Each structure stands twice: as structure tokens, then as C-alpha cells.
Amino acid sequence: MKRLFILYISVALLLLGLAACSSNAEIDEDNLDAAYASSEDELGEEKGIYIDEENNTVKVYATVNGKYLSEPTRHGLNWVEGNYGDEAVFKSYSNPLSFYEALETIGGEPATAKGEDSDDGFEETEEGKVIQGDPVNVTISWEGAEKEYDVNEVMVDSTGREIAYRYGGNYDNAKENMTGCFMCFDSCPVGVISNSAHHVGTFDDGEAEFHGNPDILPEDGEPVVVTYSFDK
């Protein structure tokens, strides 16, 4: 019981810290589809998400943040207008609520849907709280790439564990905290997807470090397309 209490407190403190950050960004929830491109060719900063319903994939336009090809971060992909917009390996130009809706459109089931308590979206383990929700396949491509890379080929985890993304959802927390988080490198109560291979607080507690792979990813500012799918 004591361990359970401590784990819930750790999530609460994380959310409190996130809420303390301020952002002037606003998201029009009545117009989330404004972020959606009509084709992959239209993907760009203005229309940063493409829902390919025929192939059940979501594609997100992003650019490389060269700083985190060497320095550690807990953020894989963030919206540039969010509180942590410049703290991820990849920068997105569309908001995370549109991303949440896009993943639902292709059949994803989040651990925490709209109106639900994010505490219920985790499993208790010996290490700590681990995000649940549908497993998410993540690949990355760019012009001139030798192939479409699995996320584990382009990201570095200091522990050697493979990234295992889950569709945490967290719509309400994403809206309230405005961190801009699409995908996080450890389990997170705010990111739309996060890594179930690491419990909540892994990065902040210094248990692991993450960064992009400079030997594979293109240089700072170069555009990439991040593709998401579910095994359904």
C-alpha cells in the first residue's frame, strides 16, 4: 500500500510540475481536422498530419532537432507551440489533440480516453507505473533515406532496452498542461503515446538517457515523416 501511494504521488507531482509551465498556445477543439492533410504529398508545416485510412496509418510531418542527436531528452516528438516544443528529437507543427484524434480514427484504443482518469491508464510493476493502451508501431523516413526505419534504429536508449510505444491517450492532460507531447521516452501521464519499456520518472530520476541516433538521422532542421500504426 505504501509503494502504491508513493507511485500515485510521483504521477501527481509530475503533473503538477508540468502545469507550472505556461504556454500561450491555444487549440481549437472544434477544428482539430484543420491539421489534417488530404494526401501525403500535402504534408508540411501547415498540414502536419495525414490519416491514411486505406492503410490504417497516421503520418506526421516533423523536423529534426539537432541538439538532441547528442544531448539527452525524455521527448521524442513535441508540438513546437507547446511548453516543451524545443525539447524533443523531432518537432511537430500540428497539435497533440489532433494527433490523438487521428490515432483513434485508425482504430487505436487509448489507455485513457477523453474524460477518464489518467491514473487508470497505468499498470503497477516492481519498477513503477507503466503506461498501457494499444501498442503502437513507429517508423521514420525522409527524402534520401536508405529505407523506412523503425524507431529503435533511430533512437538511443542508454539502458539498451527497445522502445515499446503505447497509445496512452491522455487527451485531457494534454489539453490542460499544453506540453505539446506527442511521444515520450518513458511512461507519461501527458504524452499521447509513451514508452512502456520504462516507468514514470525514469528520465527525471536519472535511470536512463535518450537521444536521436546521429549516425542515421539527417541533420538539424531536415524534414522527416513519422508513421504510426496498430497491429489490427
PDB file of C-alpha atoms in Angstrom:
ATOM      1  CA  MET A   1       0.000   0.000   0.000  1.00  0.00           C
ATOM      2  CA  LYS A   2       2.842   2.393   0.870  1.00  0.00           C
ATOM      3  CA  ARG A   3       4.519   1.725  -2.501  1.00  0.00           C
ATOM      4  CA  LEU A   4       1.225   2.297  -4.314  1.00  0.00           C
ATOM      5  CA  PHE A   5       0.773   5.621  -2.510  1.00  0.00           C
ATOM      6  CA  ILE A   6       4.291   6.719  -3.459  1.00  0.00           C
ATOM      7  CA  LEU A   7       3.707   5.817  -7.095  1.00  0.00           C
ATOM      8  CA  TYR A   8       0.490   7.833  -7.265  1.00  0.00           C
ATOM      9  CA  ILE A   9       2.234  10.767  -5.610  1.00  0.00           C
ATOM     10  CA  SER A  10       5.020  10.602  -8.217  1.00  0.00           C
ATOM     11  CA  VAL A  11       2.493  10.924 -11.044  1.00  0.00           C
ATOM     12  CA  ALA A  12       0.715  13.767  -9.250  1.00  0.00           C
ATOM     13  CA  LEU A  13       3.988  15.640  -8.759  1.00  0.00           C
ATOM     14  CA  LEU A  14       4.877  15.166 -12.407  1.00  0.00           C
ATOM     15  CA  LEU A  15       1.545  16.628 -13.483  1.00  0.00           C
ATOM     16  CA  LEU A  16       1.944  19.496 -11.026  1.00  0.00           C
ATOM     17  CA  GLY A  17       5.348  20.333 -12.437  1.00  0.00           C
ATOM     18  CA  LEU A  18       4.018  20.264 -15.973  1.00  0.00           C
ATOM     19  CA  ALA A  19       1.119  22.518 -15.056  1.00  0.00           C
ATOM     20  CA  ALA A  20       3.527  25.061 -13.577  1.00  0.00           C
ATOM     21  CA  CYS A  21       4.900  25.736 -17.051  1.00  0.00           C
ATOM     22  CA  SER A  22       2.994  28.323 -19.062  1.00  0.00           C
ATOM     23  CA  SER A  23       2.179  28.470 -22.754  1.00  0.00           C
ATOM     24  CA  ASN A  24       0.335  31.000 -24.869  1.00  0.00           C
ATOM     25  CA  ALA A  25      -0.647  28.299 -27.349  1.00  0.00           C
ATOM     26  CA  GLU A  26      -4.311  27.596 -27.937  1.00  0.00           C
ATOM     27  CA  ILE A  27      -6.000  24.630 -29.592  1.00  0.00           C
ATOM     28  CA  ASP A  28      -9.383  24.966 -31.295  1.00  0.00           C
ATOM     29  CA  GLU A  29     -11.041  21.686 -30.351  1.00  0.00           C
ATOM     30  CA  ASP A  30     -13.881  22.353 -32.776  1.00  0.00           C
ATOM     31  CA  ASN A  31     -11.431  22.472 -35.647  1.00  0.00           C
ATOM     32  CA  LEU A  32      -8.917  19.711 -34.964  1.00  0.00           C
ATOM     33  CA  ASP A  33      -9.165  18.450 -38.530  1.00  0.00           C
ATOM     34  CA  ALA A  34      -7.570  21.702 -39.732  1.00  0.00           C
ATOM     35  CA  ALA A  35      -4.247  19.953 -39.081  1.00  0.00           C
ATOM     36  CA  TYR A  36      -5.041  17.128 -41.492  1.00  0.00           C
ATOM     37  CA  ALA A  37      -3.512  16.909 -44.957  1.00  0.00           C
ATOM     38  CA  SER A  38      -5.626  15.456 -47.753  1.00  0.00           C
ATOM     39  CA  SER A  39      -2.668  13.404 -49.017  1.00  0.00           C
ATOM     40  CA  GLU A  40       0.880  12.537 -48.015  1.00  0.00           C
ATOM     41  CA  ASP A  41       2.136  14.968 -50.649  1.00  0.00           C
ATOM     42  CA  GLU A  42       0.372  17.812 -48.811  1.00  0.00           C
ATOM     43  CA  LEU A  43       2.182  17.116 -45.537  1.00  0.00           C
ATOM     44  CA  GLY A  44       4.107  20.106 -44.229  1.00  0.00           C
ATOM     45  CA  GLU A  45       4.100  22.739 -41.505  1.00  0.00           C
ATOM     46  CA  GLU A  46       0.575  23.942 -42.386  1.00  0.00           C
ATOM     47  CA  LYS A  47      -0.973  20.477 -42.643  1.00  0.00           C
ATOM     48  CA  GLY A  48       1.159  18.289 -40.431  1.00  0.00           C
ATOM     49  CA  ILE A  49      -0.904  15.095 -40.062  1.00  0.00           C
ATOM     50  CA  TYR A  50      -2.147  12.714 -42.749  1.00  0.00           C
ATOM     51  CA  ILE A  51      -4.631   9.957 -41.903  1.00  0.00           C
ATOM     52  CA  ASP A  52      -4.217   7.155 -44.415  1.00  0.00           C
ATOM     53  CA  GLU A  53      -7.406   5.228 -43.701  1.00  0.00           C
ATOM     54  CA  GLU A  54      -6.815   2.795 -46.563  1.00  0.00           C
ATOM     55  CA  ASN A  55      -3.578   1.579 -44.959  1.00  0.00           C
ATOM     56  CA  ASN A  56      -4.590   2.350 -41.349  1.00  0.00           C
ATOM     57  CA  THR A  57      -1.646   4.638 -40.687  1.00  0.00           C
ATOM     58  CA  VAL A  58      -1.122   8.149 -39.374  1.00  0.00           C
ATOM     59  CA  LYS A  59       1.758  10.148 -40.815  1.00  0.00           C
ATOM     60  CA  VAL A  60       3.192  13.210 -39.057  1.00  0.00           C
ATOM     61  CA  TYR A  61       5.444  15.816 -40.648  1.00  0.00           C
ATOM     62  CA  ALA A  62       8.316  16.877 -38.390  1.00  0.00           C
ATOM     63  CA  THR A  63      11.820  18.321 -38.465  1.00  0.00           C
ATOM     64  CA  VAL A  64      14.976  17.126 -36.734  1.00  0.00           C
ATOM     65  CA  ASN A  65      16.145  18.995 -33.635  1.00  0.00           C
ATOM     66  CA  GLY A  66      19.895  18.559 -33.931  1.00  0.00           C
ATOM     67  CA  LYS A  67      20.520  19.433 -30.284  1.00  0.00           C
ATOM     68  CA  TYR A  68      19.058  16.099 -29.210  1.00  0.00           C
ATOM     69  CA  LEU A  69      21.151  13.993 -31.529  1.00  0.00           C
ATOM     70  CA  SER A  70      23.735  14.224 -28.774  1.00  0.00           C
ATOM     71  CA  GLU A  71      22.158  15.718 -25.649  1.00  0.00           C
ATOM     72  CA  PRO A  72      19.674  13.653 -23.587  1.00  0.00           C
ATOM     73  CA  THR A  73      15.920  14.298 -23.540  1.00  0.00           C
ATOM     74  CA  ARG A  74      12.758  12.469 -22.486  1.00  0.00           C
ATOM     75  CA  HIS A  75      10.838  13.767 -25.514  1.00  0.00           C
ATOM     76  CA  GLY A  76      10.698  12.007 -28.867  1.00  0.00           C
ATOM     77  CA  LEU A  77       8.269  14.297 -30.724  1.00  0.00           C
ATOM     78  CA  ASN A  78       6.684  17.537 -29.491  1.00  0.00           C
ATOM     79  CA  TRP A  79       4.493  20.285 -30.912  1.00  0.00           C
ATOM     80  CA  VAL A  80       6.584  23.416 -31.474  1.00  0.00           C
ATOM     81  CA  GLU A  81       3.977  25.638 -29.794  1.00  0.00           C
ATOM     82  CA  GLY A  82       3.770  23.545 -26.609  1.00  0.00           C
ATOM     83  CA  ASN A  83       5.645  24.236 -23.378  1.00  0.00           C
ATOM     84  CA  TYR A  84       8.338  21.715 -24.355  1.00  0.00           C
ATOM     85  CA  GLY A  85       8.238  22.407 -28.081  1.00  0.00           C
ATOM     86  CA  ASP A  86      12.005  22.722 -28.415  1.00  0.00           C
ATOM     87  CA  GLU A  87      12.940  19.820 -26.153  1.00  0.00           C
ATOM     88  CA  ALA A  88      12.318  16.826 -28.426  1.00  0.00           C
ATOM     89  CA  VAL A  89      14.296  14.946 -31.062  1.00  0.00           C
ATOM     90  CA  PHE A  90      11.568  15.799 -33.586  1.00  0.00           C
ATOM     91  CA  LYS A  91       9.494  18.979 -33.834  1.00  0.00           C
ATOM     92  CA  SER A  92       5.868  18.715 -34.942  1.00  0.00           C
ATOM     93  CA  TYR A  93       3.890  21.623 -36.389  1.00  0.00           C
ATOM     94  CA  SER A  94       0.479  20.181 -35.532  1.00  0.00           C
ATOM     95  CA  ASN A  95      -1.038  19.859 -32.076  1.00  0.00           C
ATOM     96  CA  PRO A  96      -1.239  16.676 -29.974  1.00  0.00           C
ATOM     97  CA  LEU A  97      -5.048  16.701 -29.715  1.00  0.00           C
ATOM     98  CA  SER A  98      -5.327  16.366 -33.484  1.00  0.00           C
ATOM     99  CA  PHE A  99      -2.801  13.533 -33.223  1.00  0.00           C
ATOM    100  CA  TYR A 100      -4.922  11.810 -30.544  1.00  0.00           C
ATOM    101  CA  GLU A 101      -7.991  12.010 -32.786  1.00  0.00           C
ATOM    102  CA  ALA A 102      -6.045  10.714 -35.764  1.00  0.00           C
ATOM    103  CA  LEU A 103      -4.914   7.605 -33.865  1.00  0.00           C
ATOM    104  CA  GLU A 104      -8.498   6.944 -32.796  1.00  0.00           C
ATOM    105  CA  THR A 105      -9.612   7.271 -36.416  1.00  0.00           C
ATOM    106  CA  ILE A 106      -7.431   4.327 -37.466  1.00  0.00           C
ATOM    107  CA  GLY A 107      -8.753   2.165 -34.646  1.00  0.00           C
ATOM    108  CA  GLY A 108      -6.409   2.833 -31.749  1.00  0.00           C
ATOM    109  CA  GLU A 109      -7.756   2.311 -28.240  1.00  0.00           C
ATOM    110  CA  PRO A 110      -6.100   4.613 -25.669  1.00  0.00           C
ATOM    111  CA  ALA A 111      -5.419   3.665 -22.069  1.00  0.00           C
ATOM    112  CA  THR A 112      -7.023   6.954 -21.032  1.00  0.00           C
ATOM    113  CA  ALA A 113      -9.729   8.373 -23.282  1.00  0.00           C
ATOM    114  CA  LYS A 114     -11.413  11.770 -23.036  1.00  0.00           C
ATOM    115  CA  GLY A 115     -12.956  12.332 -19.621  1.00  0.00           C
ATOM    116  CA  GLU A 116     -11.171   9.405 -17.977  1.00  0.00           C
ATOM    117  CA  ASP A 117      -8.759   9.447 -15.029  1.00  0.00           C
ATOM    118  CA  SER A 118      -5.181   9.140 -16.272  1.00  0.00           C
ATOM    119  CA  ASP A 119      -4.223   7.161 -13.140  1.00  0.00           C
ATOM    120  CA  ASP A 120      -6.241   4.267 -14.557  1.00  0.00           C
ATOM    121  CA  GLY A 121      -4.084   4.139 -17.676  1.00  0.00           C
ATOM    122  CA  PHE A 122      -1.099   2.547 -15.951  1.00  0.00           C
ATOM    123  CA  GLU A 123      -0.068  -0.881 -14.722  1.00  0.00           C
ATOM    124  CA  GLU A 124       1.756  -1.225 -11.410  1.00  0.00           C
ATOM    125  CA  THR A 125       5.060  -3.083 -11.748  1.00  0.00           C
ATOM    126  CA  GLU A 126       8.035  -3.677  -9.490  1.00  0.00           C
ATOM    127  CA  GLU A 127       9.830  -0.777 -11.167  1.00  0.00           C
ATOM    128  CA  GLY A 128       6.899   1.646 -11.090  1.00  0.00           C
ATOM    129  CA  LYS A 129       3.882   2.790 -13.091  1.00  0.00           C
ATOM    130  CA  VAL A 130       3.942   1.688 -16.733  1.00  0.00           C
ATOM    131  CA  ILE A 131       1.700   3.102 -19.458  1.00  0.00           C
ATOM    132  CA  GLN A 132      -0.947   0.895 -21.079  1.00  0.00           C
ATOM    133  CA  GLY A 133      -3.089   1.235 -24.213  1.00  0.00           C
ATOM    134  CA  ASP A 134      -2.702  -0.311 -27.650  1.00  0.00           C
ATOM    135  CA  PRO A 135       0.891  -0.963 -28.757  1.00  0.00           C
ATOM    136  CA  VAL A 136       1.968   1.491 -31.463  1.00  0.00           C
ATOM    137  CA  ASN A 137       4.322   0.780 -34.352  1.00  0.00           C
ATOM    138  CA  VAL A 138       6.504   3.797 -35.166  1.00  0.00           C
ATOM    139  CA  THR A 139       8.698   4.249 -38.231  1.00  0.00           C
ATOM    140  CA  ILE A 140      10.613   7.224 -39.625  1.00  0.00           C
ATOM    141  CA  SER A 141      11.505   8.143 -43.189  1.00  0.00           C
ATOM    142  CA  TRP A 142      12.896  11.128 -45.070  1.00  0.00           C
ATOM    143  CA  GLU A 143      13.982  12.093 -48.548  1.00  0.00           C
ATOM    144  CA  GLY A 144      17.120  10.179 -49.430  1.00  0.00           C
ATOM    145  CA  ALA A 145      16.780   7.652 -46.587  1.00  0.00           C
ATOM    146  CA  GLU A 146      18.009   4.171 -47.382  1.00  0.00           C
ATOM    147  CA  LYS A 147      14.771   2.700 -46.039  1.00  0.00           C
ATOM    148  CA  GLU A 148      11.912   3.362 -43.638  1.00  0.00           C
ATOM    149  CA  TYR A 149      13.497   2.999 -40.199  1.00  0.00           C
ATOM    150  CA  ASP A 150      11.965   1.507 -37.089  1.00  0.00           C
ATOM    151  CA  VAL A 151      12.036   3.946 -34.180  1.00  0.00           C
ATOM    152  CA  ASN A 152      14.543   1.720 -32.361  1.00  0.00           C
ATOM    153  CA  GLU A 153      17.022   2.191 -35.198  1.00  0.00           C
ATOM    154  CA  VAL A 154      16.997   5.990 -34.972  1.00  0.00           C
ATOM    155  CA  MET A 155      16.808   6.494 -31.197  1.00  0.00           C
ATOM    156  CA  VAL A 156      19.357   5.616 -28.497  1.00  0.00           C
ATOM    157  CA  ASP A 157      18.367   4.320 -25.052  1.00  0.00           C
ATOM    158  CA  SER A 158      21.303   4.252 -22.610  1.00  0.00           C
ATOM    159  CA  THR A 159      19.943   1.088 -20.978  1.00  0.00           C
ATOM    160  CA  GLY A 160      19.808  -0.811 -24.259  1.00  0.00           C
ATOM    161  CA  ARG A 161      16.088  -1.516 -23.919  1.00  0.00           C
ATOM    162  CA  GLU A 162      13.898  -1.388 -27.013  1.00  0.00           C
ATOM    163  CA  ILE A 163      11.284   1.351 -27.137  1.00  0.00           C
ATOM    164  CA  ALA A 164       7.764  -0.072 -26.801  1.00  0.00           C
ATOM    165  CA  TYR A 165       5.272   2.691 -27.509  1.00  0.00           C
ATOM    166  CA  ARG A 166       1.706   2.521 -26.205  1.00  0.00           C
ATOM    167  CA  TYR A 167      -1.292   4.678 -27.012  1.00  0.00           C
ATOM    168  CA  GLY A 168      -1.725   6.228 -23.569  1.00  0.00           C
ATOM    169  CA  GLY A 169      -4.160   8.817 -24.911  1.00  0.00           C
ATOM    170  CA  ASN A 170      -4.198  11.383 -22.084  1.00  0.00           C
ATOM    171  CA  TYR A 171      -6.354  13.830 -24.063  1.00  0.00           C
ATOM    172  CA  ASP A 172      -7.483  15.841 -21.041  1.00  0.00           C
ATOM    173  CA  ASN A 173      -3.990  16.107 -19.527  1.00  0.00           C
ATOM    174  CA  ALA A 174      -2.525  17.070 -22.904  1.00  0.00           C
ATOM    175  CA  LYS A 175      -5.129  19.815 -23.220  1.00  0.00           C
ATOM    176  CA  GLU A 176      -4.677  21.100 -19.663  1.00  0.00           C
ATOM    177  CA  ASN A 177      -0.877  21.044 -19.476  1.00  0.00           C
ATOM    178  CA  MET A 178      -0.114  22.101 -23.063  1.00  0.00           C
ATOM    179  CA  THR A 179       3.299  20.436 -23.032  1.00  0.00           C
ATOM    180  CA  GLY A 180       2.884  19.576 -26.714  1.00  0.00           C
ATOM    181  CA  CYS A 181       3.986  15.968 -26.173  1.00  0.00           C
ATOM    182  CA  PHE A 182       3.242  13.502 -28.964  1.00  0.00           C
ATOM    183  CA  MET A 183       5.591  10.754 -27.793  1.00  0.00           C
ATOM    184  CA  CYS A 184       7.771  10.380 -24.702  1.00  0.00           C
ATOM    185  CA  PHE A 185      10.721   8.105 -23.983  1.00  0.00           C
ATOM    186  CA  ASP A 186       9.333   6.860 -20.662  1.00  0.00           C
ATOM    187  CA  SER A 187       5.791   6.211 -19.413  1.00  0.00           C
ATOM    188  CA  CYS A 188       3.950   9.517 -19.192  1.00  0.00           C
ATOM    189  CA  PRO A 189       0.528  10.752 -17.985  1.00  0.00           C
ATOM    190  CA  VAL A 190       0.515  13.568 -20.575  1.00  0.00           C
ATOM    191  CA  GLY A 191       2.082  12.300 -23.804  1.00  0.00           C
ATOM    192  CA  VAL A 192      -0.341  10.885 -26.376  1.00  0.00           C
ATOM    193  CA  ILE A 193       1.951   7.885 -26.755  1.00  0.00           C
ATOM    194  CA  SER A 194       4.788   6.911 -24.438  1.00  0.00           C
ATOM    195  CA  ASN A 195       7.297   4.159 -23.839  1.00  0.00           C
ATOM    196  CA  SER A 196       6.117   1.191 -21.778  1.00  0.00           C
ATOM    197  CA  ALA A 197       9.687  -0.124 -21.542  1.00  0.00           C
ATOM    198  CA  HIS A 198      10.322   2.480 -18.826  1.00  0.00           C
ATOM    199  CA  HIS A 199       8.216   3.507 -15.845  1.00  0.00           C
ATOM    200  CA  VAL A 200       7.066   7.017 -14.960  1.00  0.00           C
ATOM    201  CA  GLY A 201      10.007   9.165 -13.830  1.00  0.00           C
ATOM    202  CA  THR A 202      12.762   7.062 -15.408  1.00  0.00           C
ATOM    203  CA  PHE A 203      14.420  10.010 -17.136  1.00  0.00           C
ATOM    204  CA  ASP A 204      13.895  12.554 -14.358  1.00  0.00           C
ATOM    205  CA  ASP A 205      15.343  10.096 -11.822  1.00  0.00           C
ATOM    206  CA  GLY A 206      18.471   9.626 -13.922  1.00  0.00           C
ATOM    207  CA  GLU A 207      17.843   5.944 -14.580  1.00  0.00           C
ATOM    208  CA  ALA A 208      18.105   6.276 -18.362  1.00  0.00           C
ATOM    209  CA  GLU A 209      19.012   8.808 -21.049  1.00  0.00           C
ATOM    210  CA  PHE A 210      17.672   9.074 -24.588  1.00  0.00           C
ATOM    211  CA  HIS A 211      18.637  10.884 -27.779  1.00  0.00           C
ATOM    212  CA  GLY A 212      18.419  10.561 -31.544  1.00  0.00           C
ATOM    213  CA  ASN A 213      20.981   8.480 -33.401  1.00  0.00           C
ATOM    214  CA  PRO A 214      23.330  10.931 -35.178  1.00  0.00           C
ATOM    215  CA  ASP A 215      24.758   8.154 -37.342  1.00  0.00           C
ATOM    216  CA  ILE A 216      21.404   7.583 -39.027  1.00  0.00           C
ATOM    217  CA  LEU A 217      19.122  10.618 -38.684  1.00  0.00           C
ATOM    218  CA  PRO A 218      19.511  13.612 -41.015  1.00  0.00           C
ATOM    219  CA  GLU A 219      20.910  16.927 -39.825  1.00  0.00           C
ATOM    220  CA  ASP A 220      19.258  19.662 -37.782  1.00  0.00           C
ATOM    221  CA  GLY A 221      16.188  21.162 -39.437  1.00  0.00           C
ATOM    222  CA  GLU A 222      15.752  18.414 -42.015  1.00  0.00           C
ATOM    223  CA  PRO A 223      12.149  17.208 -42.525  1.00  0.00           C
ATOM    224  CA  VAL A 224      11.071  13.668 -41.667  1.00  0.00           C
ATOM    225  CA  VAL A 225       7.781  11.759 -41.745  1.00  0.00           C
ATOM    226  CA  VAL A 226       6.902   9.732 -38.650  1.00  0.00           C
ATOM    227  CA  THR A 227       4.408   6.938 -39.331  1.00  0.00           C
ATOM    228  CA  TYR A 228       2.163   5.312 -36.727  1.00  0.00           C
ATOM    229  CA  SER A 229       0.103   2.141 -36.970  1.00  0.00           C
ATOM    230  CA  PHE A 230      -1.553  -0.560 -34.852  1.00  0.00           C
ATOM    231  CA  ASP A 231      -1.443  -4.338 -35.304  1.00  0.00           C
ATOM    232  CA  LYS A 232      -5.154  -4.717 -36.031  1.00  0.00           C
TER     233      LYS A 232
END
